[in-house]
């Protein structure tokens, strides 16, 4: 079964909105009374309620600089590896599940890159026309999508997809929804 959700940022922080269910809230830090292991720094909590009292998952930065996704009981669900900040061309994101399974995703799938190449001349013509007409141009900056797949399944099913419009789709039989929520927030969280 596939779960579809969107990520929204507002004045109070991030919110994840799954289709057909209540929103999930993202809070800075960890809940009060949460015991962190040594060397871990709190990042954010994904909770079912607005106060953050019912955490679904807690994300902490480990000593290696990676993000660990922890269940409310403290067990490790996954590890998220974000690309270096200076990496500009097709950065790679990685999800390492507790059972050893790895899913990798590069920004910009081949079909979306080809679509960009086809649309690029029209965008350039549009920009030239906007410059000549002296009108403001609001161009969307996210034109690519990201697909997380297992390395052995390059042509197989995606574990997690992000569309150019910011909609995420996760295959729940392949990836825990809490890990997908954490990846959706971590990709855009200030580092």
Coordinates of N, CA and C in Angstrom, one line a residue:
X1 N 0.8 -1.2 0.0 CA 0.0 0.0 0.0 C 0.9 1.2 0.0
X2 N 0.5 2.2 -0.8 CA 1.3 3.5 -0.9 C 0.6 4.6 0.0
X3 N 1.4 5.3 0.7 CA 1.0 6.4 1.5 C 1.5 7.7 0.8
X4 N 0.6 8.7 0.6 CA 1.0 9.9 0.0 C 0.8 11.0 1.0
X5 N 1.8 11.9 1.1 CA 1.8 13.0 2.0 C 2.6 14.2 1.5
X6 N 2.3 15.4 2.0 CA 3.0 16.6 1.6 C 3.6 17.2 2.8
X7 N 4.6 18.0 2.6 CA 5.4 18.7 3.7 C 5.1 20.2 3.6
X8 N 4.7 20.8 4.7 CA 4.4 22.2 4.7 C 5.2 22.9 5.8
X9 N 5.6 24.1 5.5 CA 6.3 24.9 6.6 C 5.5 26.1 6.9
X10 N 5.4 26.5 8.1 CA 4.6 27.6 8.5 C 5.3 28.4 9.6
X11 N 4.6 29.3 10.3 CA 5.1 30.1 11.4 C 5.5 29.2 12.6
X12 N 4.8 28.1 12.8 CA 5.0 27.3 14.0 C 6.0 26.1 13.7
X13 N 6.4 26.0 12.4 CA 7.3 24.9 12.1 C 6.8 24.1 10.9
X14 N 7.3 22.9 10.8 CA 6.9 22.0 9.8 C 5.6 21.2 10.2
X15 N 4.9 20.8 9.1 CA 3.7 19.9 9.3 C 3.7 19.0 8.1
X16 N 3.4 17.7 8.4 CA 3.3 16.7 7.3 C 1.8 16.4 7.2
X17 N 1.3 16.4 6.0 CA -0.1 16.1 5.8 C -0.4 14.9 5.0
X18 N -0.6 13.7 5.6 CA -0.9 12.5 4.9 C -2.3 12.7 4.3
X19 N -2.6 12.1 3.1 CA -3.9 12.2 2.5 C -4.8 11.3 3.3
X20 N -6.0 11.8 3.7 CA -7.0 11.0 4.4 C -6.8 10.8 5.9
X21 N -5.8 11.5 6.5 CA -5.6 11.4 8.0 C -5.2 12.7 8.6
X22 N -5.1 12.7 9.9 CA -4.7 13.9 10.6 C -3.3 14.3 10.3
X23 N -3.0 15.6 10.4 CA -1.6 16.1 10.1 C -0.6 15.6 11.2
X24 N 0.6 15.5 10.8 CA 1.7 15.1 11.7 C 2.5 16.4 11.9
X25 N 2.9 16.7 13.2 CA 3.6 17.9 13.5 C 5.1 17.6 13.8
X26 N 5.9 18.6 13.4 CA 7.4 18.5 13.6 C 7.8 19.6 14.5
X27 N 8.5 19.2 15.6 CA 9.0 20.1 16.6 C 10.5 20.1 16.7
X28 N 11.1 21.2 17.0 CA 12.6 21.3 17.3 C 12.9 20.5 18.5
X29 N 14.1 19.9 18.5 CA 14.5 19.2 19.7 C 13.8 17.9 20.0
X30 N 13.9 17.4 21.2 CA 13.3 16.1 21.6 C 12.3 16.4 22.7
X31 N 11.4 15.5 23.0 CA 10.4 15.7 24.0 C 11.1 15.8 25.4
X32 N 10.4 16.5 26.3 CA 11.0 16.6 27.7 C 11.1 15.2 28.3
X33 N 12.2 14.9 29.0 CA 12.4 13.7 29.7 C 13.0 12.6 28.8
X34 N 13.3 12.9 27.5 CA 13.8 12.0 26.6 C 15.3 11.8 26.9
X35 N 15.7 10.6 27.1 CA 17.1 10.3 27.4 C 17.9 10.1 26.1
X36 N 18.9 11.0 25.8 CA 19.7 10.8 24.6 C 21.0 10.1 25.0
X37 N 21.4 9.2 24.1 CA 22.7 8.5 24.3 C 23.8 9.5 24.1
X38 N 25.0 9.2 24.7 CA 26.1 10.1 24.6 C 26.6 10.3 23.2
X39 N 26.9 11.6 22.8 CA 27.4 11.9 21.5 C 26.2 12.2 20.5
X40 N 25.0 12.1 21.0 CA 23.9 12.5 20.1 C 23.4 13.9 20.4
X41 N 23.0 14.6 19.4 CA 22.5 16.0 19.5 C 21.1 16.0 19.0
X42 N 20.1 16.5 19.7 CA 18.7 16.5 19.3 C 18.5 17.4 18.0
X43 N 17.7 16.9 17.1 CA 17.4 17.7 15.9 C 15.9 18.0 15.9
X44 N 15.0 17.0 15.7 CA 13.6 17.3 15.6 C 12.8 16.1 16.0
X45 N 11.5 16.3 16.4 CA 10.6 15.2 16.8 C 9.4 15.3 15.9
X46 N 9.0 14.1 15.4 CA 7.8 14.0 14.6 C 6.7 13.4 15.5
X47 N 5.6 14.2 15.7 CA 4.6 13.8 16.7 C 3.2 13.9 16.1
X48 N 2.3 13.1 16.7 CA 0.9 13.1 16.2 C 0.1 14.3 16.8
X49 N 0.6 14.9 17.9 CA -0.2 16.0 18.5 C 0.6 17.3 18.3
X50 N -0.1 18.4 18.5 CA 0.6 19.7 18.4 C 1.6 20.0 19.5
X51 N 1.4 19.4 20.7 CA 2.2 19.7 21.8 C 3.5 18.9 21.7
X52 N 3.5 17.8 21.0 CA 4.7 16.9 20.9 C 4.8 15.9 22.0
X53 N 3.7 15.7 22.7 CA 3.7 14.7 23.8 C 3.6 13.2 23.3
X54 N 3.1 13.0 22.1 CA 3.0 11.7 21.6 C 4.0 11.5 20.4
X55 N 5.3 11.3 20.6 CA 6.2 11.3 19.5 C 6.0 10.0 18.7
X56 N 6.1 10.1 17.3 CA 6.1 9.0 16.5 C 7.6 8.5 16.2
X57 N 8.4 9.5 16.1 CA 9.8 9.3 15.9 C 10.6 10.5 16.3
X58 N 11.9 10.3 16.8 CA 12.8 11.4 17.2 C 14.0 11.2 16.3
X59 N 14.5 12.4 15.8 CA 15.7 12.4 14.9 C 16.8 13.1 15.7
X60 N 17.9 12.4 15.8 CA 19.1 13.0 16.4 C 20.3 12.9 15.5
X61 N 21.3 13.8 15.7 CA 22.5 13.7 15.0 C 23.5 12.9 15.8
X62 N 24.1 11.9 15.1 CA 25.1 11.1 15.8 C 26.5 11.6 15.7
X63 N 27.4 11.0 16.3 CA 28.8 11.4 16.3 C 29.4 11.5 14.8
X64 N 28.9 10.6 14.0 CA 29.4 10.6 12.6 C 28.8 11.6 11.7
X65 N 27.9 12.4 12.2 CA 27.3 13.5 11.5 C 26.1 13.0 10.7
X66 N 25.7 11.8 10.9 CA 24.5 11.3 10.3 C 23.3 11.5 11.2
X67 N 22.1 11.4 10.6 CA 20.9 11.5 11.4 C 20.3 10.1 11.7
X68 N 20.0 9.9 13.0 CA 19.4 8.6 13.4 C 17.9 8.8 13.7
X69 N 17.1 8.0 13.1 CA 15.7 8.0 13.4 C 15.3 7.0 14.5
X70 N 14.8 7.5 15.6 CA 14.5 6.6 16.7 C 13.0 6.5 17.0
X71 N 12.6 5.3 17.3 CA 11.2 5.0 17.7 C 11.0 5.6 19.1
X72 N 9.7 5.8 19.5 CA 9.4 6.4 20.8 C 10.1 5.6 22.0
X73 N 10.3 4.3 21.8 CA 10.9 3.4 22.8 C 12.4 3.6 22.8
X74 N 13.0 4.3 21.8 CA 14.4 4.5 21.8 C 15.1 3.6 20.8
X75 N 14.4 2.6 20.2 CA 15.1 1.7 19.2 C 15.4 2.5 17.9
X76 N 16.5 2.1 17.3 CA 16.9 2.8 16.0 C 16.1 2.2 14.9
X77 N 15.4 3.1 14.1 CA 14.6 2.7 13.0 C 15.5 2.7 11.7
X78 N 16.2 3.8 11.6 CA 17.0 4.0 10.4 C 18.1 5.1 10.6
X79 N 18.9 5.2 9.6 CA 19.9 6.3 9.6 C 19.8 7.0 8.3
X80 N 19.8 8.3 8.4 CA 19.7 9.1 7.2 C 21.0 9.8 6.9
X81 N 21.5 9.6 5.7 CA 22.8 10.2 5.2 C 22.5 11.3 4.2
X82 N 22.7 12.6 4.6 CA 22.5 13.7 3.7 C 23.7 14.1 2.9
X83 N 23.6 14.6 1.8 CA 24.8 15.0 1.0 C 25.5 16.2 1.6
X84 N 26.8 16.3 1.2 CA 27.5 17.5 1.6 C 26.9 18.8 1.1
X85 N 27.0 19.8 1.8 CA 26.4 21.1 1.4 C 26.9 21.6 0.1
X86 N 28.2 21.4 -0.2 CA 28.8 21.9 -1.4 C 28.5 21.1 -2.6
X87 N 27.9 19.9 -2.4 CA 27.6 19.1 -3.6 C 26.4 19.7 -4.3
X88 N 26.6 20.1 -5.6 CA 25.6 20.8 -6.3 C 24.9 19.9 -7.4
X89 N 25.6 19.1 -8.1 CA 25.0 18.3 -9.2 C 24.5 17.0 -8.7
X90 N 23.2 16.8 -8.7 CA 22.6 15.5 -8.4 C 23.0 15.0 -7.0
X91 N 22.8 15.7 -5.9 CA 23.2 15.2 -4.6 C 22.5 13.9 -4.3
X92 N 23.2 13.0 -3.5 CA 22.6 11.7 -3.2 C 22.2 11.6 -1.7
X93 N 21.0 11.2 -1.5 CA 20.5 11.0 -0.1 C 20.4 9.5 0.1
X94 N 20.6 9.0 1.3 CA 20.7 7.6 1.6 C 19.9 7.3 2.9
X95 N 19.1 6.2 2.9 CA 18.4 5.7 4.0 C 18.9 4.3 4.3
X96 N 19.5 4.2 5.5 CA 20.0 2.9 6.0 C 19.0 2.4 7.1
X97 N 18.2 1.3 6.7 CA 17.3 0.8 7.7 C 18.0 -0.1 8.7
X98 N 17.4 -0.4 9.9 CA 18.0 -1.1 10.9 C 18.4 -2.6 10.5
X99 N 17.6 -3.1 9.5 CA 17.9 -4.5 9.1 C 19.1 -4.6 8.1
X100 N 19.7 -3.4 7.8 CA 20.8 -3.4 6.8 C 20.4 -3.0 5.4
X101 N 19.2 -2.9 5.1 CA 18.7 -2.5 3.8 C 19.1 -1.0 3.5
X102 N 19.5 -0.7 2.3 CA 19.9 0.6 2.0 C 19.1 1.1 0.8
X103 N 18.6 2.3 0.9 CA 17.8 3.0 -0.3 C 18.6 4.3 -0.6
X104 N 18.9 4.5 -1.8 CA 19.6 5.7 -2.3 C 18.7 6.5 -3.2
X105 N 18.8 7.8 -3.1 CA 18.0 8.7 -4.0 C 18.9 9.8 -4.4
X106 N 18.8 10.1 -5.7 CA 19.5 11.3 -6.3 C 18.5 12.3 -6.7
X107 N 18.8 13.5 -6.5 CA 17.9 14.6 -7.0 C 17.9 14.6 -8.5
X108 N 16.7 14.6 -9.1 CA 16.6 14.6 -10.5 C 16.7 13.3 -11.1
X109 N 15.6 12.6 -11.3 CA 15.6 11.4 -12.0 C 15.8 11.6 -13.5
X110 N 16.2 10.6 -14.3 CA 16.5 10.7 -15.7 C 15.3 11.3 -16.5
X111 N 14.1 10.8 -16.2 CA 12.9 11.4 -17.0 C 12.7 12.8 -16.7
X112 N 12.9 13.2 -15.4 CA 12.7 14.6 -15.1 C 13.8 15.5 -15.6
X113 N 15.0 15.0 -15.7 CA 16.1 15.8 -16.4 C 15.8 15.9 -17.9
X114 N 15.3 14.9 -18.5 CA 15.0 15.0 -19.9 C 13.8 16.0 -20.1
X115 N 12.9 15.9 -19.3 CA 11.8 16.9 -19.4 C 12.3 18.3 -19.2
X116 N 13.2 18.5 -18.3 CA 13.8 19.9 -18.1 C 14.5 20.3 -19.4
X117 N 15.2 19.4 -20.0 CA 15.9 19.8 -21.3 C 15.0 20.1 -22.4
X118 N 13.8 19.4 -22.4 CA 12.8 19.8 -23.4 C 12.1 21.1 -23.1
X119 N 11.9 21.4 -21.9 CA 11.2 22.6 -21.5 C 12.1 23.8 -21.4
X120 N 13.4 23.6 -21.3 CA 14.3 24.7 -21.1 C 14.2 25.8 -22.2
X121 N 14.2 25.4 -23.5 CA 14.1 26.5 -24.5 C 12.8 27.4 -24.3
X122 N 11.7 26.7 -23.9 CA 10.5 27.5 -23.7 C 10.6 28.4 -22.5
X123 N 11.3 28.0 -21.5 CA 11.5 28.8 -20.3 C 12.4 30.0 -20.7
X124 N 13.4 29.7 -21.5 CA 14.3 30.8 -21.9 C 13.5 31.9 -22.7
X125 N 12.7 31.4 -23.6 CA 11.8 32.3 -24.4 C 10.9 33.1 -23.5
X126 N 10.4 32.4 -22.5 CA 9.5 33.1 -21.5 C 10.2 34.2 -20.8
X127 N 11.4 33.9 -20.3 CA 12.3 34.8 -19.6 C 12.6 36.0 -20.4
X128 N 12.9 35.8 -21.7 CA 13.2 36.9 -22.6 C 12.0 37.8 -22.8
X129 N 10.8 37.1 -23.0 CA 9.6 37.9 -23.1 C 9.2 38.7 -21.9
X130 N 9.5 38.1 -20.7 CA 9.2 38.8 -19.4 C 10.2 40.0 -19.3
X131 N 11.4 39.8 -19.7 CA 12.4 40.9 -19.6 C 12.0 42.1 -20.5
X132 N 11.6 41.7 -21.7 CA 11.1 42.8 -22.7 C 9.8 43.5 -22.3
X133 N 9.0 42.7 -21.6 CA 7.7 43.3 -21.2 C 7.8 44.0 -19.8
X134 N 8.9 43.9 -19.1 CA 9.2 44.5 -17.8 C 8.2 44.0 -16.8
X135 N 7.9 42.7 -16.8 CA 7.0 42.1 -15.8 C 7.8 41.2 -14.9
X136 N 7.3 41.1 -13.6 CA 8.0 40.2 -12.6 C 7.8 38.8 -13.0
X137 N 8.8 38.0 -12.9 CA 8.7 36.6 -13.2 C 8.9 35.7 -12.0
X138 N 7.8 34.9 -11.6 CA 7.9 34.0 -10.5 C 8.0 32.6 -11.1
X139 N 9.2 32.1 -11.1 CA 9.5 30.8 -11.7 C 9.7 29.8 -10.5
X140 N 9.1 28.7 -10.6 CA 9.3 27.7 -9.5 C 10.8 27.2 -9.6
X141 N 11.3 27.0 -8.4 CA 12.7 26.6 -8.3 C 12.9 25.1 -8.2
X142 N 11.9 24.4 -7.8 CA 12.0 22.9 -7.7 C 11.4 22.3 -9.0
X143 N 12.2 22.0 -10.0 CA 11.7 21.4 -11.2 C 12.0 19.9 -11.3
X144 N 12.7 19.4 -10.3 CA 13.1 18.0 -10.4 C 12.4 17.2 -9.3
X145 N 12.4 15.9 -9.5 CA 11.9 15.0 -8.4 C 13.0 14.1 -7.9
X146 N 12.8 13.5 -6.8 CA 13.8 12.6 -6.2 C 13.2 11.3 -6.0
X147 N 13.9 10.2 -6.3 CA 13.4 8.8 -6.1 C 14.4 8.0 -5.4
X148 N 14.0 7.4 -4.2 CA 14.9 6.6 -3.4 C 14.6 5.2 -3.8
X149 N 15.7 4.4 -4.2 CA 15.5 3.0 -4.6 C 16.6 2.3 -4.0
X150 N 16.5 0.9 -3.9 CA 17.5 0.1 -3.4 C 18.5 -0.1 -4.5
X151 N 19.8 -0.2 -4.1 CA 20.9 -0.3 -5.2 C 20.7 -1.5 -6.1
X152 N 20.2 -2.6 -5.6 CA 20.0 -3.8 -6.5 C 18.8 -3.6 -7.4
X153 N 17.9 -2.7 -7.1 CA 16.7 -2.6 -7.9 C 16.6 -1.3 -8.7
X154 N 17.6 -1.0 -9.5 CA 17.6 0.3 -10.3 C 16.3 0.5 -11.1
X155 N 15.8 -0.6 -11.7 CA 14.6 -0.5 -12.5 C 13.4 -1.0 -11.7
X156 N 13.6 -1.3 -10.4 CA 12.5 -1.8 -9.6 C 11.6 -0.7 -9.0
X157 N 10.8 -1.1 -8.1 CA 9.9 -0.1 -7.4 C 10.7 0.9 -6.5
X158 N 10.2 2.1 -6.5 CA 10.8 3.1 -5.6 C 10.3 2.9 -4.2
X159 N 11.2 3.1 -3.2 CA 10.9 3.0 -1.8 C 10.1 4.3 -1.4
X160 N 10.6 5.4 -1.9 CA 10.1 6.7 -1.6 C 10.3 7.6 -2.8
X161 N 9.3 8.4 -3.1 CA 9.3 9.4 -4.2 C 8.9 10.8 -3.7
X162 N 9.6 11.8 -4.3 CA 9.2 13.2 -4.0 C 9.0 13.8 -5.4
X163 N 7.8 14.3 -5.6 CA 7.5 15.0 -6.9 C 8.0 16.4 -6.9
X164 N 8.0 17.0 -8.0 CA 8.5 18.4 -8.2 C 7.6 19.4 -7.4
X165 N 6.3 19.0 -7.1 CA 5.4 19.8 -6.3 C 5.6 19.6 -4.8
X166 N 6.5 18.7 -4.4 CA 6.7 18.5 -3.0 C 5.8 17.4 -2.4
X167 N 5.2 16.6 -3.2 CA 4.4 15.5 -2.7 C 5.2 14.2 -2.6
X168 N 5.2 13.6 -1.4 CA 6.0 12.4 -1.2 C 5.0 11.2 -1.3
X169 N 5.6 10.1 -1.8 CA 4.8 8.8 -1.9 C 5.7 7.7 -1.4
X170 N 5.3 7.0 -0.4 CA 6.1 5.9 0.2 C 5.4 4.6 0.1
X171 N 6.1 3.5 -0.2 CA 5.6 2.2 -0.2 C 5.8 1.6 1.1
X172 N 4.6 1.5 1.9 CA 4.7 1.1 3.3 C 5.3 -0.3 3.5
X173 N 5.1 -1.2 2.6 CA 5.7 -2.5 2.8 C 7.2 -2.5 2.6
X174 N 7.8 -1.4 2.1 CA 9.2 -1.4 1.9 C 9.9 -0.4 2.8
X175 N 9.2 0.6 3.4 CA 9.8 1.6 4.2 C 8.8 2.1 5.3
X176 N 9.2 2.2 6.5 CA 8.3 2.6 7.6 C 8.0 4.1 7.4
X177 N 6.7 4.4 7.6 CA 6.2 5.8 7.3 C 6.9 6.8 8.2
X178 N 7.4 6.4 9.4 CA 8.1 7.4 10.3 C 9.4 7.7 9.7
X179 N 10.1 6.8 9.0 CA 11.4 7.0 8.4 C 11.1 8.0 7.2
X180 N 10.1 7.7 6.4 CA 9.7 8.6 5.3 C 9.4 10.0 5.7
X181 N 8.7 10.2 6.8 CA 8.4 11.5 7.4 C 9.7 12.2 7.7
X182 N 10.6 11.4 8.4 CA 11.9 12.0 8.9 C 12.7 12.4 7.7
X183 N 12.8 11.6 6.6 CA 13.6 12.0 5.4 C 13.0 13.2 4.7
X184 N 11.7 13.3 4.7 CA 11.0 14.5 4.1 C 11.4 15.8 4.8
X185 N 11.4 15.7 6.1 CA 11.8 16.9 6.9 C 13.3 17.2 6.8
X186 N 14.1 16.1 7.0 CA 15.5 16.3 7.0 C 16.1 16.9 5.7
X187 N 15.5 16.6 4.6 CA 16.0 17.1 3.3 C 15.9 18.6 3.3
X188 N 15.0 19.2 4.0 CA 14.8 20.7 3.9 C 15.1 21.4 5.2
X189 N 15.5 20.6 6.2 CA 15.7 21.2 7.6 C 17.0 22.0 7.5
X190 N 17.1 23.1 8.2 CA 18.4 23.9 8.2 C 19.4 23.1 8.9
X191 N 20.6 23.0 8.2 CA 21.7 22.2 8.7 C 22.6 23.0 9.5

